[in-house]
Amino acid sequence: MSAARVLITRRVPPPAVELLQQAGLTIDLVDQDDPPPRAELLRRVPGAAGLITMLSERIDAAVLDAAGPSLKVVANFAVGFDNIDLEACRQRGVRVTNTPGVLTDATADLAWALILSTARRVVEGDRLVRSRRWSGWAPMQLLGLQLTGATLGVVGAGRIGTAVALRSQGFGMRVLYADSQVNRELENKLAAQRVELHQLLAAADVVSLHVPLTPQSRHMIGAAELRLMKPTAILINTARGPVVDEAALVEALRERRIAGAGLDVYEHEPRLTPGLIDLPNVVLLPHLGSAATATRQKMSQMVAQNVIAVLRGEEPPNPVV
Ligand code: GLV
Ligand code: GLV
């Protein structure tokens, strides 16, 4: 496999390049922090044996066909893989891998950063102080949602949803979850209750989304669902933007039908639905879920291990297809 070439579509932390080199692979690195234009991707991909891709690159039949029959593996530098046409990969015998597990804690931590900052209006407070117009402590100033004793509703109780729920113990929260499967860990450790989505939306003070993006979960939270939420409740999205109908969310926030939202992901990332940035009651992060140094190192190691395994004819550690 000495001549095999691996295209890495962005700068990533060092382990990937080191491991691939040690394995005798040739590396073609798109040496920048921004996504390569699609034309560049299509120009560089022909003849590659492996592709290390980011969630912002659409890997579809056109990319796979441009790569040609040399391509054996697409290793996504993410746990989510909605950017990849899995069926097109399957048809061409191309393996697909992701990075599960290593980013669960970092993403759950960031969901809590959004829960706390949205509930207690941290960003609005920071803006007030910086405005130089803060006139001092006031009994009615920037009142927010008290988390202690509140109800957390976790939509999607997989690894990340579970980790988010477990962290609520420190706040003595009641936990509801909506998932097609029973989660014994949450039921045993937190006495969490599994309910239907509409029940969760009506009862929760904090609704946190942790479902993958699939045709079924697209716009799972739309105008009707937002209308079920309490006017004092907040919505947190660290999953994928299109799970929420962002235009409907802007309306709900503008009309104060919900108290606030904390978003790490967007429907048309990195574009924002008009009106979103003008709202005071939303905290906006630039997709930082897994952006902890240690986590990104592990993700880098993992994508390389998956590519190397497939190119050696072995089963990859984290197969999706
Ligand atoms: C990030 O969003 C990921 O899926 O890893
Ligand atoms: C993804 O890692 C999930 O299962 O939540």
Coordinates of C-alpha atoms and ligand atoms in Angstrom, one line a residue:
M1 CA 0.0 0.0 0.0
S2 CA 3.1 2.2 -0.2
A3 CA 1.8 4.3 -3.2
A4 CA -1.7 4.7 -1.7
R5 CA -2.7 8.4 -1.2
V6 CA -5.0 9.8 1.5
L7 CA -6.6 13.2 0.9
I8 CA -7.3 15.1 4.1
T9 CA -9.7 17.9 3.4
R10 CA -8.6 20.3 6.1
R11 CA -5.8 20.9 8.7
V12 CA -6.4 18.6 11.6
P13 CA -4.5 18.0 14.9
P14 CA -1.2 16.2 14.3
P15 CA -1.9 12.5 15.1
A16 CA -3.6 11.7 11.8
V17 CA -0.7 12.8 9.6
E18 CA 1.9 11.1 11.8
L19 CA 0.0 7.8 11.9
L20 CA -0.7 7.8 8.2
Q21 CA 3.0 8.5 7.4
Q22 CA 4.2 5.8 9.8
A23 CA 1.9 3.4 7.9
G24 CA 3.7 4.4 4.7
L25 CA 0.8 6.3 3.1
T26 CA 1.2 9.4 1.0
I27 CA -0.7 12.4 2.3
D28 CA -2.4 15.1 0.3
L29 CA -3.4 17.7 2.9
V30 CA -5.7 20.6 2.0
D31 CA -3.5 22.9 4.1
Q32 CA -6.1 25.4 5.4
D33 CA -8.7 25.9 8.1
D34 CA -11.6 26.7 5.7
P35 CA -13.4 24.1 3.7
P36 CA -12.0 23.6 0.2
P37 CA -14.3 24.8 -2.6
R38 CA -16.1 21.8 -4.1
A39 CA -14.2 22.3 -7.4
E40 CA -10.9 21.8 -5.6
L41 CA -12.2 18.7 -3.8
L42 CA -13.2 17.3 -7.2
R43 CA -9.9 18.2 -8.7
R44 CA -7.8 16.6 -5.9
V45 CA -9.8 13.4 -5.2
P46 CA -9.0 11.4 -8.3
G47 CA -6.9 8.3 -7.5
A48 CA -7.1 8.7 -3.7
A49 CA -7.4 5.5 -1.7
G50 CA -8.6 7.2 1.4
L51 CA -10.5 10.4 2.2
I52 CA -10.5 12.1 5.6
T53 CA -13.5 14.4 5.4
M54 CA -15.2 17.1 7.6
L55 CA -18.9 17.5 8.3
S56 CA -19.0 20.5 5.9
E57 CA -18.0 18.4 2.8
R58 CA -20.8 16.8 0.9
I59 CA -19.5 13.4 -0.1
D60 CA -21.9 12.2 -2.8
A61 CA -21.8 10.1 -6.0
A62 CA -20.1 12.9 -7.9
V63 CA -17.1 13.0 -5.4
L64 CA -17.0 9.2 -5.3
D65 CA -17.0 8.9 -9.1
A66 CA -14.3 11.6 -9.4
A67 CA -12.2 9.6 -6.9
G68 CA -12.7 6.4 -9.0
P69 CA -12.2 2.8 -8.1
S70 CA -9.0 3.5 -6.1
L71 CA -11.1 4.9 -3.3
K72 CA -11.6 2.4 -0.4
V73 CA -12.6 4.5 2.6
V74 CA -14.1 7.7 3.7
A75 CA -13.2 8.5 7.3
N76 CA -15.4 11.3 8.6
F77 CA -13.8 13.6 11.2
A78 CA -17.1 13.7 13.2
V79 CA -19.5 11.4 14.9
G80 CA -22.4 12.6 12.6
F81 CA -22.2 11.4 9.0
D82 CA -25.2 13.1 7.4
N83 CA -22.8 14.8 5.0
I84 CA -22.1 11.4 3.4
D85 CA -24.3 9.5 0.9
L86 CA -24.0 6.1 2.5
E87 CA -25.9 4.3 -0.2
A88 CA -23.6 5.7 -2.9
C89 CA -20.6 4.5 -0.8
R90 CA -22.2 1.1 -0.3
Q91 CA -22.8 0.7 -4.1
R92 CA -19.2 1.4 -4.8
G93 CA -17.8 -0.8 -2.0
V94 CA -16.4 2.2 -0.2
R95 CA -16.2 1.9 3.6
V96 CA -17.4 4.8 5.8
T97 CA -16.2 5.4 9.3
N98 CA -16.9 8.0 12.0
T99 CA -15.5 9.1 15.4
P100 CA -18.0 7.9 18.1
G101 CA -17.4 8.0 21.8
V102 CA -14.3 10.2 22.0
L103 CA -16.4 13.4 21.6
T104 CA -19.3 12.4 23.9
D105 CA -18.1 14.3 27.0
A106 CA -16.8 17.4 25.1
T107 CA -20.2 17.7 23.4
A108 CA -22.2 17.1 26.6
D109 CA -20.0 19.7 28.3
L110 CA -20.7 22.2 25.6
A111 CA -24.5 21.5 25.7
W112 CA -24.3 22.4 29.4
A113 CA -22.4 25.6 28.6
L114 CA -25.4 26.5 26.4
I115 CA -27.9 25.4 29.0
L116 CA -26.4 27.5 31.7
S117 CA -25.7 30.6 29.5
T118 CA -29.2 30.5 28.0
A119 CA -31.0 29.8 31.2
R120 CA -29.2 32.5 33.2
R121 CA -28.7 35.0 30.3
V122 CA -25.0 35.0 30.6
V123 CA -24.3 36.5 27.1
E124 CA -26.9 39.3 27.6
G125 CA -25.3 40.1 30.9
D126 CA -21.9 40.3 29.3
R127 CA -23.2 42.6 26.6
L128 CA -24.8 44.8 29.2
V129 CA -21.6 45.2 31.2
R130 CA -19.6 45.9 28.0
S131 CA -22.2 48.4 26.8
R132 CA -21.0 50.7 29.7
R133 CA -24.7 51.3 30.3
W134 CA -25.0 49.0 33.3
S135 CA -26.2 51.0 36.3
G136 CA -25.7 48.4 39.0
W137 CA -27.5 45.5 40.6
A138 CA -31.3 45.6 40.3
P139 CA -33.9 43.2 41.7
M140 CA -35.6 42.6 38.3
Q141 CA -32.5 42.7 36.1
L142 CA -32.0 39.9 33.6
L143 CA -34.1 37.3 35.5
G144 CA -33.7 33.8 34.1
L145 CA -34.7 30.2 34.5
Q146 CA -33.7 28.5 37.8
L147 CA -32.1 25.2 36.8
T148 CA -32.1 23.6 40.2
G149 CA -35.3 21.5 40.5
A150 CA -36.3 22.2 36.9
T151 CA -37.2 19.6 34.3
L152 CA -34.7 18.6 31.6
G153 CA -36.1 17.0 28.4
V154 CA -33.5 15.1 26.4
V155 CA -34.6 14.3 22.8
G156 CA -32.5 11.4 21.7
A157 CA -30.9 9.4 24.5
G158 CA -27.9 8.0 22.8
R159 CA -24.3 8.5 24.0
I160 CA -24.4 12.3 24.1
G161 CA -28.0 12.6 25.3
T162 CA -27.2 10.3 28.1
A163 CA -24.1 12.2 29.1
V164 CA -26.0 15.5 29.1
A165 CA -28.7 13.9 31.3
L166 CA -26.2 12.4 33.7
R167 CA -24.7 15.9 34.2
S168 CA -28.1 17.2 35.4
Q169 CA -27.7 15.4 38.7
G170 CA -25.6 18.3 40.0
F171 CA -28.6 20.5 39.5
G172 CA -31.2 18.1 41.0
M173 CA -33.2 18.1 37.8
R174 CA -36.1 15.8 36.9
V175 CA -35.2 14.1 33.6
L176 CA -37.6 13.2 30.8
Y177 CA -36.4 11.6 27.6
A178 CA -37.8 10.8 24.2
D179 CA -36.3 8.0 22.3
S180 CA -37.5 4.9 20.4
Q181 CA -35.6 2.8 22.9
V182 CA -35.6 2.4 26.6
N183 CA -32.4 3.7 28.3
R184 CA -31.9 1.6 31.4
E185 CA -28.9 3.7 32.6
L186 CA -31.0 6.9 32.7
E187 CA -34.0 5.1 34.3
N188 CA -31.8 3.4 36.9
K189 CA -29.4 6.2 37.8
L190 CA -31.8 9.2 37.4
A191 CA -35.3 7.7 37.6
A192 CA -35.6 9.3 34.2
Q193 CA -39.0 8.8 32.5
R194 CA -39.4 7.9 28.8
V195 CA -42.2 9.9 27.3
E196 CA -43.5 10.9 23.8
L197 CA -41.9 13.9 22.2
H198 CA -45.1 16.0 22.6
Q199 CA -45.3 15.2 26.3
L200 CA -41.6 16.1 26.8
L201 CA -42.0 19.4 24.9
A202 CA -45.0 20.4 27.1
A203 CA -43.4 19.5 30.4
A204 CA -39.7 20.4 30.1
D205 CA -38.0 23.7 31.2
V206 CA -34.9 22.8 29.1
V207 CA -35.3 20.8 25.8
S208 CA -31.9 19.5 24.6
L209 CA -31.6 17.9 21.2
H210 CA -29.3 14.9 20.6
V211 CA -30.7 13.0 17.6
P212 CA -28.6 12.4 14.4
L213 CA -29.9 14.1 11.3
T214 CA -31.9 11.7 9.2
P215 CA -34.9 12.2 6.9
Q216 CA -37.0 11.4 9.9
S217 CA -35.4 13.9 12.3
R218 CA -35.3 16.8 9.8
H219 CA -37.5 19.6 11.1
M220 CA -38.5 17.4 14.0
I221 CA -38.9 20.7 15.9
G222 CA -41.1 23.0 13.9
A223 CA -43.7 25.6 14.5
A224 CA -46.2 23.1 16.0
E225 CA -43.6 21.6 18.4
L226 CA -42.4 25.0 19.5
R227 CA -46.0 25.9 20.3
L228 CA -46.1 23.0 22.7
M229 CA -43.2 24.3 24.8
K230 CA -43.7 26.4 27.9
P231 CA -43.1 30.2 27.4
T232 CA -40.5 30.0 30.1
A233 CA -38.6 27.1 28.5
I234 CA -35.4 27.1 26.5
L235 CA -34.3 25.0 23.5
I236 CA -30.7 23.8 23.1
N237 CA -29.4 22.3 19.9
T238 CA -25.9 20.8 19.8
A239 CA -27.0 18.1 17.3
R240 CA -27.6 19.2 13.7
G241 CA -29.2 22.4 12.6
P242 CA -31.8 21.0 10.2
V243 CA -33.4 19.1 13.1
V244 CA -35.0 22.5 13.9
D245 CA -37.0 24.6 11.5
E246 CA -34.9 27.7 12.0
A247 CA -37.4 30.1 10.5
A248 CA -40.1 28.8 12.9
L249 CA -37.6 29.1 15.8
V250 CA -36.8 32.8 14.9
E251 CA -40.6 33.5 15.0
A252 CA -41.1 31.7 18.4
L253 CA -38.1 33.6 19.9
R254 CA -39.3 36.9 18.5
E255 CA -42.8 36.4 19.8
R256 CA -41.4 35.2 23.2
R257 CA -43.4 32.0 22.8
I258 CA -40.3 30.4 24.3
A259 CA -37.8 32.1 26.6
G260 CA -34.7 31.4 24.7
A261 CA -32.5 29.1 22.7
G262 CA -28.8 28.0 22.8
L263 CA -27.5 26.9 19.4
D264 CA -24.2 25.3 18.3
V265 CA -25.5 24.2 14.9
Y266 CA -27.6 25.9 12.2
E267 CA -29.9 24.8 9.4
H268 CA -27.8 26.3 6.6
E269 CA -24.5 26.3 8.4
P270 CA -22.6 28.6 8.4
R271 CA -25.4 30.9 7.1
L272 CA -28.0 32.0 9.6
T273 CA -31.7 32.5 9.1
P274 CA -32.4 36.2 8.8
G275 CA -33.4 37.7 12.1
L276 CA -31.6 35.2 14.3
I277 CA -28.6 37.3 15.1
D278 CA -30.9 40.3 16.0
L279 CA -32.6 38.4 18.8
P280 CA -31.3 39.0 22.3
N281 CA -32.7 35.7 23.7
V282 CA -30.5 33.3 21.7
V283 CA -26.9 32.2 22.4
L284 CA -25.0 31.4 19.2
L285 CA -21.9 29.3 19.1
P286 CA -19.9 28.4 15.9
H287 CA -20.3 24.5 16.1
L288 CA -17.9 23.9 18.9
G289 CA -19.4 20.7 20.3
S290 CA -16.2 18.5 20.0
A291 CA -13.8 21.5 20.1
A292 CA -11.8 20.5 23.1
T293 CA -8.1 19.9 22.5
A294 CA -7.9 16.4 23.9
T295 CA -11.0 15.4 22.0
R296 CA -9.8 16.7 18.7
Q297 CA -6.5 14.9 19.1
K298 CA -8.4 11.6 19.7
M299 CA -10.6 12.2 16.7
S300 CA -7.5 12.8 14.6
Q301 CA -6.0 9.5 15.8
M302 CA -9.2 7.7 15.1
V303 CA -9.7 8.8 11.5
A304 CA -6.2 7.6 10.7
Q305 CA -6.7 4.3 12.4
N306 CA -9.8 3.7 10.4
V307 CA -8.2 4.6 7.1
I308 CA -5.1 2.4 7.9
A309 CA -7.3 -0.6 8.8
V310 CA -9.3 -0.5 5.6
L311 CA -6.3 0.0 3.4
R312 CA -4.7 -3.0 5.1
G313 CA -7.8 -5.0 4.2
E314 CA -8.8 -5.2 7.9
E315 CA -12.2 -4.3 9.5
P316 CA -12.1 -0.6 10.6
P317 CA -12.6 0.1 14.3
N318 CA -15.5 2.5 13.7
P319 CA -17.5 1.3 10.7
V320 CA -20.7 3.1 9.5
V321 CA -20.8 1.3 6.1
Ligands
GLV1 C1 -19.8 17.2 15.1 O1 -20.8 17.8 14.9 C2 -19.7 15.8 14.9 O2 -20.7 15.1 14.4 O3 -18.7 15.2 15.3
GLV2 C1 -23.6 10.1 19.3 O1 -22.5 10.0 19.7 C2 -24.7 9.7 20.2 O2 -25.0 8.5 20.2 O3 -25.3 10.6 20.9

